[in-house]
Amino acid sequence: MHAWPASEVPALPGKGRDLRIHDTATGGLVTLDPGPVARIYVCGITPYDATHLGHAATYNAFDLVQRVWLDTKRQVHYVQNVTDVDDPLLERAIRDGHDWTELAERETALFREDMTALRMLPPKHYIGAVESIPGIVPLVERLRDAGAAYELDGDVYFSVESDAHFGQVSGLDAETMRHLSAERGGDPERPGKKNPLDPMLWMAAREGEPSWDGASLGRGRPGWHIECVAIALEHLGMGFDVQGGGSDLAFPHHEMGASHAQALTGEFPMAKAYVHAGMVALDGEKMSKSRGNLVFVSKLRRDGVDPAAIRLALLSHHYRADWEWTDQVLQDALERLGRWRAAVSRPDGPSADALVEEIRDALSHDLDAPKALLAVDRWAELQRTGGGTDEGAPGVVSRAVDALLGVAL
């Protein structure tokens, strides 16, 4: 599976700061100090309705992570998956009378278009779950043969008790885990499971549903969590720098994935930091496919909204915050974009050297994009009211806003 084209990232003078970011597993800020190559895995879409603003906010957060690292003169090895076979996808295809593979391909293509328009830097490896099945099967077999998994009526489940570190990603109690498991794709009430929280690794073939050869597992398809584990281990290995996604993935997805990987390798932790973006709401409720209260990036683009304004709207909220999309949020972003473009269109202006460092400082401290935006606002206001004589300043601002915030002026 291929990703989308990369927009050029302008080079800036000097060097950025190491990133200090909130780690869900420890509940506090950690300073990331990757080697020459920073490694990040971000969980991708299930392609049956792409791309709503909740998606866009999440991928914007981890795009900022990449940009901060690139500014420190590191390379970035970024991996993202596509869950291109899953119950919600199959259910949507049946509901709408579409072939599930065609639905997945169409929505993934639309996602690529949206990411390109928003200037999100693409992953080095963009991998679908289906194409990963040949690598998933042996991992499930290894877990089963090691006693970390067991069969139940042909299905294979992971035993959470096989990982001594289970629970350390989300930090939740068993009752909360059980509630969220039922809400987020698990089956804690299924009779015969050793632990209600045990997640499925391999689902035996069901009539009318797609299935693949699972060698000794029999025909079936993989569970959700093992898909990401297989992709991450193949392309990043253990101990990579950031595991990222929306806050609703902390449990069960990232918790279970970490346990799968740790049971497979005997190493801990799977990732040095578990980083989660907040949820975007509409009309007082979290934006979600099940509720149908979605605002789509593609619809905004079709309506003529500048993608740079969409991106500024996302950047105006801290990535960890839960916030609500409103017409005013978009209007504010459009007005800000207009002010910034007017400011950099002049032939000279106030010196921008301090501004570049302000943006760097803000982003290095837990991706404080709103603070970075305010710094650019102040420079634009100085430009409007007093101007300056530095002929290179407008160009420096344009390059810095593009390189660090992903907004093309």
mmCIF file of C-alpha atoms in Angstrom:
data_model
loop_
_atom_site.group_PDB
_atom_site.id
_atom_site.type_symbol
_atom_site.label_atom_id
_atom_site.label_comp_id
_atom_site.label_asym_id
_atom_site.label_seq_id
_atom_site.Cartn_x
_atom_site.Cartn_y
_atom_site.Cartn_z
ATOM 1 C CA MET A 1 0.000 0.000 0.000
ATOM 2 C CA HIS A 2 1.363 3.430 -0.887
ATOM 3 C CA ALA A 3 1.131 6.633 1.162
ATOM 4 C CA TRP A 4 0.688 10.171 -0.168
ATOM 5 C CA PRO A 5 3.257 12.619 -1.594
ATOM 6 C CA ALA A 6 5.355 14.615 0.828
ATOM 7 C CA SER A 7 5.319 18.394 0.857
ATOM 8 C CA GLU A 8 8.753 19.989 1.059
ATOM 9 C CA VAL A 9 9.848 20.988 4.562
ATOM 10 C CA PRO A 10 11.900 24.194 4.438
ATOM 11 C CA ALA A 11 15.244 24.165 6.247
ATOM 12 C CA LEU A 12 15.557 26.696 9.067
ATOM 13 C CA PRO A 13 18.687 28.260 10.517
ATOM 14 C CA GLY A 14 19.844 26.838 13.820
ATOM 15 C CA LYS A 15 18.501 23.687 15.411
ATOM 16 C CA GLY A 16 15.294 22.732 17.175
ATOM 17 C CA ARG A 17 14.797 21.501 20.738
ATOM 18 C CA ASP A 18 14.362 17.955 21.966
ATOM 19 C CA LEU A 19 10.706 17.126 22.450
ATOM 20 C CA ARG A 20 9.180 16.927 25.920
ATOM 21 C CA ILE A 21 5.788 15.259 25.648
ATOM 22 C CA HIS A 22 3.039 13.761 27.797
ATOM 23 C CA ASP A 23 3.285 9.989 28.229
ATOM 24 C CA THR A 24 0.017 8.266 29.101
ATOM 25 C CA ALA A 25 1.853 5.350 30.722
ATOM 26 C CA THR A 26 3.621 7.508 33.307
ATOM 27 C CA GLY A 27 1.024 10.273 33.460
ATOM 28 C CA GLY A 28 3.641 12.987 33.056
ATOM 29 C CA LEU A 29 6.017 14.679 30.660
ATOM 30 C CA VAL A 30 9.005 12.779 29.332
ATOM 31 C CA THR A 31 11.911 14.134 27.314
ATOM 32 C CA LEU A 32 12.425 12.111 24.160
ATOM 33 C CA ASP A 33 16.012 11.747 23.034
ATOM 34 C CA PRO A 34 15.972 9.498 19.985
ATOM 35 C CA GLY A 35 19.118 8.545 18.162
ATOM 36 C CA PRO A 36 19.830 9.839 14.669
ATOM 37 C CA VAL A 37 16.601 8.173 13.507
ATOM 38 C CA ALA A 38 13.437 8.809 15.523
ATOM 39 C CA ARG A 39 10.840 6.018 15.357
ATOM 40 C CA ILE A 40 7.084 6.557 15.581
ATOM 41 C CA TYR A 41 4.033 4.362 14.982
ATOM 42 C CA VAL A 42 0.611 5.979 14.610
ATOM 43 C CA CYS A 43 -2.553 3.911 14.328
ATOM 44 C CA GLY A 44 -4.396 4.600 11.099
ATOM 45 C CA ILE A 45 -7.980 4.668 9.928
ATOM 46 C CA THR A 46 -10.553 1.964 9.421
ATOM 47 C CA PRO A 47 -11.491 3.104 5.912
ATOM 48 C CA TYR A 48 -15.247 3.233 5.798
ATOM 49 C CA ASP A 49 -15.741 6.964 6.405
ATOM 50 C CA ALA A 50 -12.624 9.075 5.980
ATOM 51 C CA THR A 51 -11.508 11.733 6.964
ATOM 52 C CA HIS A 52 -13.448 13.493 9.715
ATOM 53 C CA LEU A 53 -11.967 16.275 11.823
ATOM 54 C CA GLY A 54 -11.290 13.919 14.723
ATOM 55 C CA HIS A 55 -8.969 11.976 12.446
ATOM 56 C CA ALA A 56 -7.411 15.181 11.146
ATOM 57 C CA ALA A 57 -6.726 16.467 14.675
ATOM 58 C CA THR A 58 -4.974 13.236 15.628
ATOM 59 C CA TYR A 59 -2.766 13.075 12.544
ATOM 60 C CA ASN A 60 -2.006 16.773 12.865
ATOM 61 C CA ALA A 61 -0.611 16.144 16.356
ATOM 62 C CA PHE A 62 1.769 13.476 15.157
ATOM 63 C CA ASP A 63 2.705 15.501 12.124
ATOM 64 C CA LEU A 64 3.943 18.112 14.601
ATOM 65 C CA VAL A 65 6.017 15.428 16.316
ATOM 66 C CA GLN A 66 7.684 14.663 12.998
ATOM 67 C CA ARG A 67 8.327 18.334 12.299
ATOM 68 C CA VAL A 68 9.912 18.922 15.707
ATOM 69 C CA TRP A 69 12.208 15.951 15.162
ATOM 70 C CA LEU A 70 13.135 17.043 11.646
ATOM 71 C CA ASP A 71 14.026 20.459 13.045
ATOM 72 C CA THR A 72 16.529 18.735 15.365
ATOM 73 C CA LYS A 73 18.218 17.423 12.199
ATOM 74 C CA ARG A 74 17.101 13.859 12.813
ATOM 75 C CA GLN A 75 15.600 11.480 10.308
ATOM 76 C CA VAL A 76 12.117 10.198 11.122
ATOM 77 C CA HIS A 77 10.992 6.615 10.560
ATOM 78 C CA TYR A 78 7.211 6.941 10.656
ATOM 79 C CA VAL A 79 4.895 3.943 10.255
ATOM 80 C CA GLN A 80 1.112 4.030 9.950
ATOM 81 C CA ASN A 81 -1.365 1.232 9.315
ATOM 82 C CA VAL A 82 -4.754 0.960 7.638
ATOM 83 C CA THR A 83 -7.277 -1.403 9.257
ATOM 84 C CA ASP A 84 -8.642 -2.453 5.886
ATOM 85 C CA VAL A 85 -10.603 -5.434 7.204
ATOM 86 C CA ASP A 86 -12.681 -5.106 10.366
ATOM 87 C CA ASP A 87 -16.265 -5.541 11.559
ATOM 88 C CA PRO A 88 -17.296 -1.869 11.107
ATOM 89 C CA LEU A 89 -15.974 -1.874 7.540
ATOM 90 C CA LEU A 90 -17.813 -5.077 6.681
ATOM 91 C CA GLU A 91 -21.009 -3.824 8.313
ATOM 92 C CA ARG A 92 -20.899 -0.544 6.391
ATOM 93 C CA ALA A 93 -20.289 -2.375 3.107
ATOM 94 C CA ILE A 94 -23.323 -4.616 3.696
ATOM 95 C CA ARG A 95 -25.484 -1.672 4.742
ATOM 96 C CA ASP A 96 -24.649 0.332 1.622
ATOM 97 C CA GLY A 97 -24.527 -2.612 -0.775
ATOM 98 C CA HIS A 98 -20.828 -2.176 -1.625
ATOM 99 C CA ASP A 99 -17.990 -4.644 -2.005
ATOM 100 C CA TRP A 100 -15.933 -4.231 1.169
ATOM 101 C CA THR A 101 -12.624 -4.122 -0.674
ATOM 102 C CA GLU A 102 -13.861 -1.388 -3.005
ATOM 103 C CA LEU A 103 -15.173 0.603 -0.042
ATOM 104 C CA ALA A 104 -11.820 0.327 1.722
ATOM 105 C CA GLU A 105 -9.873 1.347 -1.379
ATOM 106 C CA ARG A 106 -12.132 4.329 -2.079
ATOM 107 C CA GLU A 107 -12.012 5.701 1.448
ATOM 108 C CA THR A 108 -8.258 5.134 1.742
ATOM 109 C CA ALA A 109 -7.756 7.078 -1.497
ATOM 110 C CA LEU A 110 -9.869 9.918 -0.092
ATOM 111 C CA PHE A 111 -7.825 9.862 3.110
ATOM 112 C CA ARG A 112 -4.632 10.250 1.065
ATOM 113 C CA GLU A 113 -6.125 13.250 -0.727
ATOM 114 C CA ASP A 114 -7.087 14.867 2.580
ATOM 115 C CA MET A 115 -3.661 14.268 4.105
ATOM 116 C CA THR A 116 -1.989 15.764 1.044
ATOM 117 C CA ALA A 117 -4.232 18.841 1.149
ATOM 118 C CA LEU A 118 -3.503 19.335 4.868
ATOM 119 C CA ARG A 119 0.262 18.971 4.257
ATOM 120 C CA MET A 120 0.605 16.044 6.641
ATOM 121 C CA LEU A 121 4.001 14.416 6.174
ATOM 122 C CA PRO A 122 3.511 10.838 4.958
ATOM 123 C CA PRO A 123 4.722 7.722 6.729
ATOM 124 C CA LYS A 124 7.736 5.890 5.391
ATOM 125 C CA HIS A 125 5.692 2.700 5.570
ATOM 126 C CA TYR A 126 1.921 2.785 5.049
ATOM 127 C CA ILE A 127 0.705 -0.761 5.620
ATOM 128 C CA GLY A 128 -2.707 -2.392 5.331
ATOM 129 C CA ALA A 129 -3.857 -5.098 7.722
ATOM 130 C CA VAL A 130 -4.709 -7.443 4.857
ATOM 131 C CA GLU A 131 -1.232 -7.305 3.344
ATOM 132 C CA SER A 132 0.209 -7.987 6.805
ATOM 133 C CA ILE A 133 -1.628 -11.270 7.376
ATOM 134 C CA PRO A 134 1.317 -13.464 6.251
ATOM 135 C CA GLY A 135 3.382 -11.861 9.017
ATOM 136 C CA ILE A 136 0.605 -11.935 11.607
ATOM 137 C CA VAL A 137 -0.095 -15.676 11.451
ATOM 138 C CA PRO A 138 3.329 -16.791 12.759
ATOM 139 C CA LEU A 139 3.123 -14.317 15.636
ATOM 140 C CA VAL A 140 -0.206 -15.763 16.757
ATOM 141 C CA GLU A 141 1.228 -19.258 16.451
ATOM 142 C CA ARG A 142 4.215 -18.240 18.577
ATOM 143 C CA LEU A 143 1.992 -16.823 21.285
ATOM 144 C CA ARG A 144 -0.172 -19.935 21.276
ATOM 145 C CA ASP A 145 2.799 -22.299 21.362
ATOM 146 C CA ALA A 146 4.356 -20.322 24.238
ATOM 147 C CA GLY A 147 1.187 -20.625 26.296
ATOM 148 C CA ALA A 148 0.373 -16.912 25.991
ATOM 149 C CA ALA A 149 -2.691 -17.661 23.867
ATOM 150 C CA TYR A 150 -5.401 -20.295 23.772
ATOM 151 C CA GLU A 151 -8.162 -21.567 21.498
ATOM 152 C CA LEU A 152 -11.882 -21.160 22.128
ATOM 153 C CA ASP A 153 -14.277 -22.707 19.611
ATOM 154 C CA GLY A 154 -11.724 -22.227 16.840
ATOM 155 C CA ASP A 155 -10.889 -18.628 17.761
ATOM 156 C CA VAL A 156 -7.545 -17.781 19.366
ATOM 157 C CA TYR A 157 -7.353 -15.433 22.351
ATOM 158 C CA PHE A 158 -4.394 -13.730 23.995
ATOM 159 C CA SER A 159 -4.054 -14.263 27.735
ATOM 160 C CA VAL A 160 -3.488 -10.865 29.347
ATOM 161 C CA GLU A 161 -2.049 -12.628 32.385
ATOM 162 C CA SER A 162 0.912 -13.734 30.256
ATOM 163 C CA ASP A 163 2.310 -10.192 30.359
ATOM 164 C CA ALA A 164 3.455 -8.992 33.781
ATOM 165 C CA HIS A 165 3.208 -5.397 32.568
ATOM 166 C CA PHE A 166 -0.414 -5.571 31.435
ATOM 167 C CA GLY A 167 -2.287 -2.462 32.543
ATOM 168 C CA GLN A 168 0.713 -0.154 32.651
ATOM 169 C CA VAL A 169 -0.123 1.764 29.460
ATOM 170 C CA SER A 170 -3.596 2.984 30.419
ATOM 171 C CA GLY A 171 -3.314 2.672 34.207
ATOM 172 C CA LEU A 172 -6.990 1.698 34.444
ATOM 173 C CA ASP A 173 -8.640 -0.571 36.984
ATOM 174 C CA ALA A 174 -10.160 -3.903 35.947
ATOM 175 C CA GLU A 175 -13.768 -2.678 36.123
ATOM 176 C CA THR A 176 -13.072 0.284 33.851
ATOM 177 C CA MET A 177 -11.146 -1.945 31.456
ATOM 178 C CA ARG A 178 -14.040 -4.363 31.270
ATOM 179 C CA HIS A 179 -16.502 -1.564 30.517
ATOM 180 C CA LEU A 180 -14.280 -0.074 27.800
ATOM 181 C CA SER A 181 -13.565 -3.494 26.324
ATOM 182 C CA ALA A 182 -17.279 -4.058 25.733
ATOM 183 C CA GLU A 183 -17.660 -0.548 24.329
ATOM 184 C CA ARG A 184 -14.623 -0.712 22.028
ATOM 185 C CA GLY A 185 -14.789 -3.987 20.179
ATOM 186 C CA GLY A 186 -14.014 -6.557 22.861
ATOM 187 C CA ASP A 187 -16.209 -9.414 24.089
ATOM 188 C CA PRO A 188 -15.743 -9.590 27.876
ATOM 189 C CA GLU A 189 -19.010 -11.484 28.348
ATOM 190 C CA ARG A 190 -18.088 -14.427 26.103
ATOM 191 C CA PRO A 191 -18.241 -17.686 28.061
ATOM 192 C CA GLY A 192 -15.122 -19.808 28.192
ATOM 193 C CA LYS A 193 -12.527 -17.046 28.220
ATOM 194 C CA LYS A 194 -9.817 -17.325 30.862
ATOM 195 C CA ASN A 195 -10.094 -13.619 31.608
ATOM 196 C CA PRO A 196 -12.954 -11.400 30.401
ATOM 197 C CA LEU A 197 -10.373 -8.924 29.105
ATOM 198 C CA ASP A 198 -8.534 -11.420 26.894
ATOM 199 C CA PRO A 199 -8.581 -10.040 23.313
ATOM 200 C CA MET A 200 -8.954 -12.070 20.146
ATOM 201 C CA LEU A 201 -5.831 -12.743 18.123
ATOM 202 C CA TRP A 202 -7.378 -14.812 15.333
ATOM 203 C CA MET A 203 -11.055 -15.097 14.427
ATOM 204 C CA ALA A 204 -12.019 -18.383 12.800
ATOM 205 C CA ALA A 205 -13.785 -17.971 9.453
ATOM 206 C CA ARG A 206 -17.440 -16.945 9.641
ATOM 207 C CA GLU A 207 -19.906 -17.646 6.890
ATOM 208 C CA GLY A 208 -20.225 -14.758 4.474
ATOM 209 C CA GLU A 209 -17.147 -12.946 5.811
ATOM 210 C CA PRO A 210 -13.646 -12.725 4.272
ATOM 211 C CA SER A 211 -11.039 -15.135 5.564
ATOM 212 C CA TRP A 212 -7.449 -16.103 4.853
ATOM 213 C CA ASP A 213 -5.264 -19.154 5.287
ATOM 214 C CA GLY A 214 -3.956 -19.148 8.835
ATOM 215 C CA ALA A 215 -1.721 -22.212 8.546
ATOM 216 C CA SER A 216 -2.134 -24.164 11.811
ATOM 217 C CA LEU A 217 -4.709 -21.603 12.979
ATOM 218 C CA GLY A 218 -7.128 -22.541 10.213
ATOM 219 C CA ARG A 219 -8.900 -20.075 7.958
ATOM 220 C CA GLY A 220 -9.877 -16.773 9.518
ATOM 221 C CA ARG A 221 -8.733 -13.206 9.980
ATOM 222 C CA PRO A 222 -6.625 -11.397 12.561
ATOM 223 C CA GLY A 223 -7.765 -9.499 15.603
ATOM 224 C CA TRP A 224 -7.360 -5.738 15.727
ATOM 225 C CA HIS A 225 -4.412 -5.380 18.109
ATOM 226 C CA ILE A 226 -2.081 -8.001 16.652
ATOM 227 C CA GLU A 227 -2.249 -6.268 13.261
ATOM 228 C CA CYS A 228 -0.516 -3.149 14.554
ATOM 229 C CA VAL A 229 1.944 -5.210 16.580
ATOM 230 C CA ALA A 230 3.052 -7.185 13.535
ATOM 231 C CA ILE A 231 3.543 -4.031 11.476
ATOM 232 C CA ALA A 232 5.355 -2.146 14.246
ATOM 233 C CA LEU A 233 7.718 -5.003 15.093
ATOM 234 C CA GLU A 234 8.587 -5.595 11.458
ATOM 235 C CA HIS A 235 9.348 -1.985 10.601
ATOM 236 C CA LEU A 236 10.409 -0.416 13.924
ATOM 237 C CA GLY A 237 11.309 -3.149 16.381
ATOM 238 C CA MET A 238 10.817 -2.911 20.131
ATOM 239 C CA GLY A 239 11.478 0.197 22.168
ATOM 240 C CA PHE A 240 10.544 2.686 19.482
ATOM 241 C CA ASP A 241 10.091 6.286 20.528
ATOM 242 C CA VAL A 242 6.368 7.066 20.242
ATOM 243 C CA GLN A 243 3.191 5.019 19.939
ATOM 244 C CA GLY A 244 0.492 7.455 18.930
ATOM 245 C CA GLY A 245 -3.225 7.706 18.343
ATOM 246 C CA GLY A 246 -6.429 9.179 19.713
ATOM 247 C CA SER A 247 -7.116 9.009 23.441
ATOM 248 C CA ASP A 248 -9.751 6.334 22.835
ATOM 249 C CA LEU A 249 -6.953 3.968 21.745
ATOM 250 C CA ALA A 250 -5.111 3.953 25.080
ATOM 251 C CA PHE A 251 -7.402 1.107 26.092
ATOM 252 C CA PRO A 252 -7.839 -1.437 24.764
ATOM 253 C CA HIS A 253 -5.800 -1.013 21.597
ATOM 254 C CA HIS A 254 -2.462 0.281 22.864
ATOM 255 C CA GLU A 255 -2.675 -1.614 26.133
ATOM 256 C CA MET A 256 -3.288 -4.916 24.354
ATOM 257 C CA GLY A 257 -0.769 -4.226 21.616
ATOM 258 C CA ALA A 258 1.954 -3.534 24.156
ATOM 259 C CA SER A 259 1.198 -6.790 25.954
ATOM 260 C CA HIS A 260 1.220 -8.765 22.702
ATOM 261 C CA ALA A 261 4.627 -7.361 21.766
ATOM 262 C CA GLN A 262 6.103 -7.792 25.236
ATOM 263 C CA ALA A 263 4.913 -11.399 25.458
ATOM 264 C CA LEU A 264 6.344 -12.114 22.006
ATOM 265 C CA THR A 265 9.767 -10.595 22.615
ATOM 266 C CA GLY A 266 10.303 -10.716 26.369
ATOM 267 C CA GLU A 267 11.310 -7.042 26.144
ATOM 268 C CA PHE A 268 9.778 -3.997 27.851
ATOM 269 C CA PRO A 269 8.493 -1.499 26.911
ATOM 270 C CA MET A 270 7.120 -1.711 23.410
ATOM 271 C CA ALA A 271 7.307 2.102 23.110
ATOM 272 C CA LYS A 272 9.165 4.715 25.127
ATOM 273 C CA ALA A 273 6.142 7.009 25.179
ATOM 274 C CA TYR A 274 2.421 6.487 24.580
ATOM 275 C CA VAL A 275 1.032 9.735 23.249
ATOM 276 C CA HIS A 276 -2.684 10.373 22.794
ATOM 277 C CA ALA A 277 -4.618 13.164 21.131
ATOM 278 C CA GLY A 278 -7.888 14.502 22.500
ATOM 279 C CA MET A 279 -11.338 14.032 21.007
ATOM 280 C CA VAL A 280 -13.175 16.517 18.804
ATOM 281 C CA ALA A 281 -16.873 17.084 19.492
ATOM 282 C CA LEU A 282 -19.763 18.456 17.470
ATOM 283 C CA ASP A 283 -23.000 19.665 19.056
ATOM 284 C CA GLY A 284 -21.810 18.584 22.487
ATOM 285 C CA GLU A 285 -20.905 14.983 21.627
ATOM 286 C CA LYS A 286 -17.666 13.321 20.577
ATOM 287 C CA MET A 287 -17.387 13.224 16.812
ATOM 288 C CA SER A 288 -17.747 9.552 15.870
ATOM 289 C CA LYS A 289 -18.933 7.354 13.050
ATOM 290 C CA SER A 290 -21.412 5.535 15.273
ATOM 291 C CA ARG A 291 -23.151 8.800 16.171
ATOM 292 C CA GLY A 292 -22.945 10.128 12.634
ATOM 293 C CA ASN A 293 -22.040 13.624 13.858
ATOM 294 C CA LEU A 294 -19.085 14.045 11.540
ATOM 295 C CA VAL A 295 -17.513 17.002 9.786
ATOM 296 C CA PHE A 296 -15.437 15.742 6.872
ATOM 297 C CA VAL A 297 -12.259 17.356 5.618
ATOM 298 C CA SER A 298 -13.215 16.467 2.045
ATOM 299 C CA LYS A 299 -16.603 18.207 2.434
ATOM 300 C CA LEU A 300 -14.949 21.365 3.745
ATOM 301 C CA ARG A 301 -12.525 21.280 0.835
ATOM 302 C CA ARG A 302 -15.366 20.822 -1.659
ATOM 303 C CA ASP A 303 -17.053 23.833 -0.088
ATOM 304 C CA GLY A 304 -13.976 25.885 -0.915
ATOM 305 C CA VAL A 305 -12.397 26.082 2.541
ATOM 306 C CA ASP A 306 -8.644 26.596 2.313
ATOM 307 C CA PRO A 307 -6.903 23.527 3.793
ATOM 308 C CA ALA A 308 -4.441 25.868 5.498
ATOM 309 C CA ALA A 309 -7.366 27.319 7.470
ATOM 310 C CA ILE A 310 -8.513 23.833 8.454
ATOM 311 C CA ARG A 311 -5.032 23.124 9.713
ATOM 312 C CA LEU A 312 -4.919 26.394 11.653
ATOM 313 C CA ALA A 313 -8.255 25.505 13.245
ATOM 314 C CA LEU A 314 -6.764 22.225 14.438
ATOM 315 C CA LEU A 315 -3.582 23.924 15.667
ATOM 316 C CA SER A 316 -5.566 26.436 17.720
ATOM 317 C CA HIS A 317 -6.351 23.687 20.262
ATOM 318 C CA HIS A 318 -3.769 21.814 22.298
ATOM 319 C CA TYR A 319 -3.438 18.307 20.922
ATOM 320 C CA ARG A 320 -4.346 16.645 24.243
ATOM 321 C CA ALA A 321 -7.447 18.757 24.798
ATOM 322 C CA ASP A 322 -10.989 17.660 24.037
ATOM 323 C CA TRP A 323 -12.664 20.457 22.104
ATOM 324 C CA GLU A 324 -15.678 21.251 19.978
ATOM 325 C CA TRP A 325 -15.787 22.157 16.299
ATOM 326 C CA THR A 326 -17.949 25.182 15.570
ATOM 327 C CA ASP A 327 -18.410 27.607 12.704
ATOM 328 C CA GLN A 328 -16.629 30.198 14.842
ATOM 329 C CA VAL A 329 -13.531 27.985 15.169
ATOM 330 C CA LEU A 330 -13.281 27.883 11.385
ATOM 331 C CA GLN A 331 -14.022 31.601 11.000
ATOM 332 C CA ASP A 332 -11.287 32.471 13.485
ATOM 333 C CA ALA A 333 -8.840 30.305 11.544
ATOM 334 C CA LEU A 334 -9.763 31.932 8.239
ATOM 335 C CA GLU A 335 -9.235 35.387 9.707
ATOM 336 C CA ARG A 336 -5.900 34.365 11.238
ATOM 337 C CA LEU A 337 -4.739 32.942 7.911
ATOM 338 C CA GLY A 338 -5.657 36.194 6.201
ATOM 339 C CA ARG A 339 -3.702 38.258 8.744
ATOM 340 C CA TRP A 340 -0.639 36.060 8.449
ATOM 341 C CA ARG A 341 -0.645 36.077 4.661
ATOM 342 C CA ALA A 342 -1.016 39.848 4.600
ATOM 343 C CA ALA A 343 1.903 40.187 7.010
ATOM 344 C CA VAL A 344 4.324 38.050 4.987
ATOM 345 C CA SER A 345 3.301 39.655 1.695
ATOM 346 C CA ARG A 346 5.175 42.879 2.526
ATOM 347 C CA PRO A 347 8.766 43.339 1.334
ATOM 348 C CA ASP A 348 10.217 43.739 4.826
ATOM 349 C CA GLY A 349 9.197 43.557 8.462
ATOM 350 C CA PRO A 350 10.260 43.165 12.101
ATOM 351 C CA SER A 351 13.090 40.712 12.712
ATOM 352 C CA ALA A 352 11.799 37.150 12.868
ATOM 353 C CA ASP A 353 14.769 35.464 14.577
ATOM 354 C CA ALA A 354 13.170 35.568 18.025
ATOM 355 C CA LEU A 355 9.868 34.339 16.601
ATOM 356 C CA VAL A 356 11.463 31.184 15.195
ATOM 357 C CA GLU A 357 12.836 30.392 18.650
ATOM 358 C CA GLU A 358 9.450 31.073 20.275
ATOM 359 C CA ILE A 359 7.769 28.594 17.946
ATOM 360 C CA ARG A 360 10.471 26.028 18.626
ATOM 361 C CA ASP A 361 10.163 26.468 22.384
ATOM 362 C CA ALA A 362 6.375 26.173 22.303
ATOM 363 C CA LEU A 363 6.338 22.999 20.234
ATOM 364 C CA SER A 364 9.145 21.346 22.171
ATOM 365 C CA HIS A 365 7.060 21.662 25.342
ATOM 366 C CA ASP A 366 4.326 19.090 24.735
ATOM 367 C CA LEU A 367 3.470 20.431 21.266
ATOM 368 C CA ASP A 368 1.992 23.697 22.511
ATOM 369 C CA ALA A 369 0.709 24.781 19.099
ATOM 370 C CA PRO A 370 -1.729 27.418 20.475
ATOM 371 C CA LYS A 371 1.225 29.202 22.104
ATOM 372 C CA ALA A 372 3.126 29.055 18.813
ATOM 373 C CA LEU A 373 0.162 30.562 16.976
ATOM 374 C CA LEU A 374 0.003 33.459 19.431
ATOM 375 C CA ALA A 375 3.692 34.163 18.828
ATOM 376 C CA VAL A 376 3.061 34.441 15.095
ATOM 377 C CA ASP A 377 0.005 36.613 15.810
ATOM 378 C CA ARG A 378 2.197 39.051 17.733
ATOM 379 C CA TRP A 379 4.711 39.268 14.883
ATOM 380 C CA ALA A 380 1.893 39.833 12.367
ATOM 381 C CA GLU A 381 0.467 42.614 14.548
ATOM 382 C CA LEU A 382 3.876 44.297 14.777
ATOM 383 C CA GLN A 383 4.082 44.057 11.016
ATOM 384 C CA ARG A 384 0.658 45.670 10.661
ATOM 385 C CA THR A 385 1.195 48.513 13.120
ATOM 386 C CA GLY A 386 4.848 49.368 12.854
ATOM 387 C CA GLY A 387 6.491 47.191 10.309
ATOM 388 C CA GLY A 388 10.241 46.949 10.197
ATOM 389 C CA THR A 389 13.211 47.112 7.888
ATOM 390 C CA ASP A 390 14.401 43.506 7.856
ATOM 391 C CA GLU A 391 13.997 42.450 4.230
ATOM 392 C CA GLY A 392 14.429 38.785 5.042
ATOM 393 C CA ALA A 393 11.880 38.642 7.872
ATOM 394 C CA PRO A 394 8.707 37.825 5.893
ATOM 395 C CA GLY A 395 10.473 34.939 4.185
ATOM 396 C CA VAL A 396 11.801 33.613 7.476
ATOM 397 C CA VAL A 397 8.303 33.667 8.957
ATOM 398 C CA SER A 398 6.821 31.907 5.932
ATOM 399 C CA ARG A 399 9.451 29.173 6.074
ATOM 400 C CA ALA A 400 9.151 28.722 9.834
ATOM 401 C CA VAL A 401 5.347 28.487 9.773
ATOM 402 C CA ASP A 402 5.583 25.960 6.938
ATOM 403 C CA ALA A 403 8.402 23.872 8.423
ATOM 404 C CA LEU A 404 7.191 23.771 12.022
ATOM 405 C CA LEU A 405 3.416 24.173 11.780
ATOM 406 C CA GLY A 406 2.744 22.770 8.295
ATOM 407 C CA VAL A 407 0.879 25.877 7.142
ATOM 408 C CA ALA A 408 1.739 27.248 3.718
ATOM 409 C CA LEU A 409 1.496 31.031 3.531
#
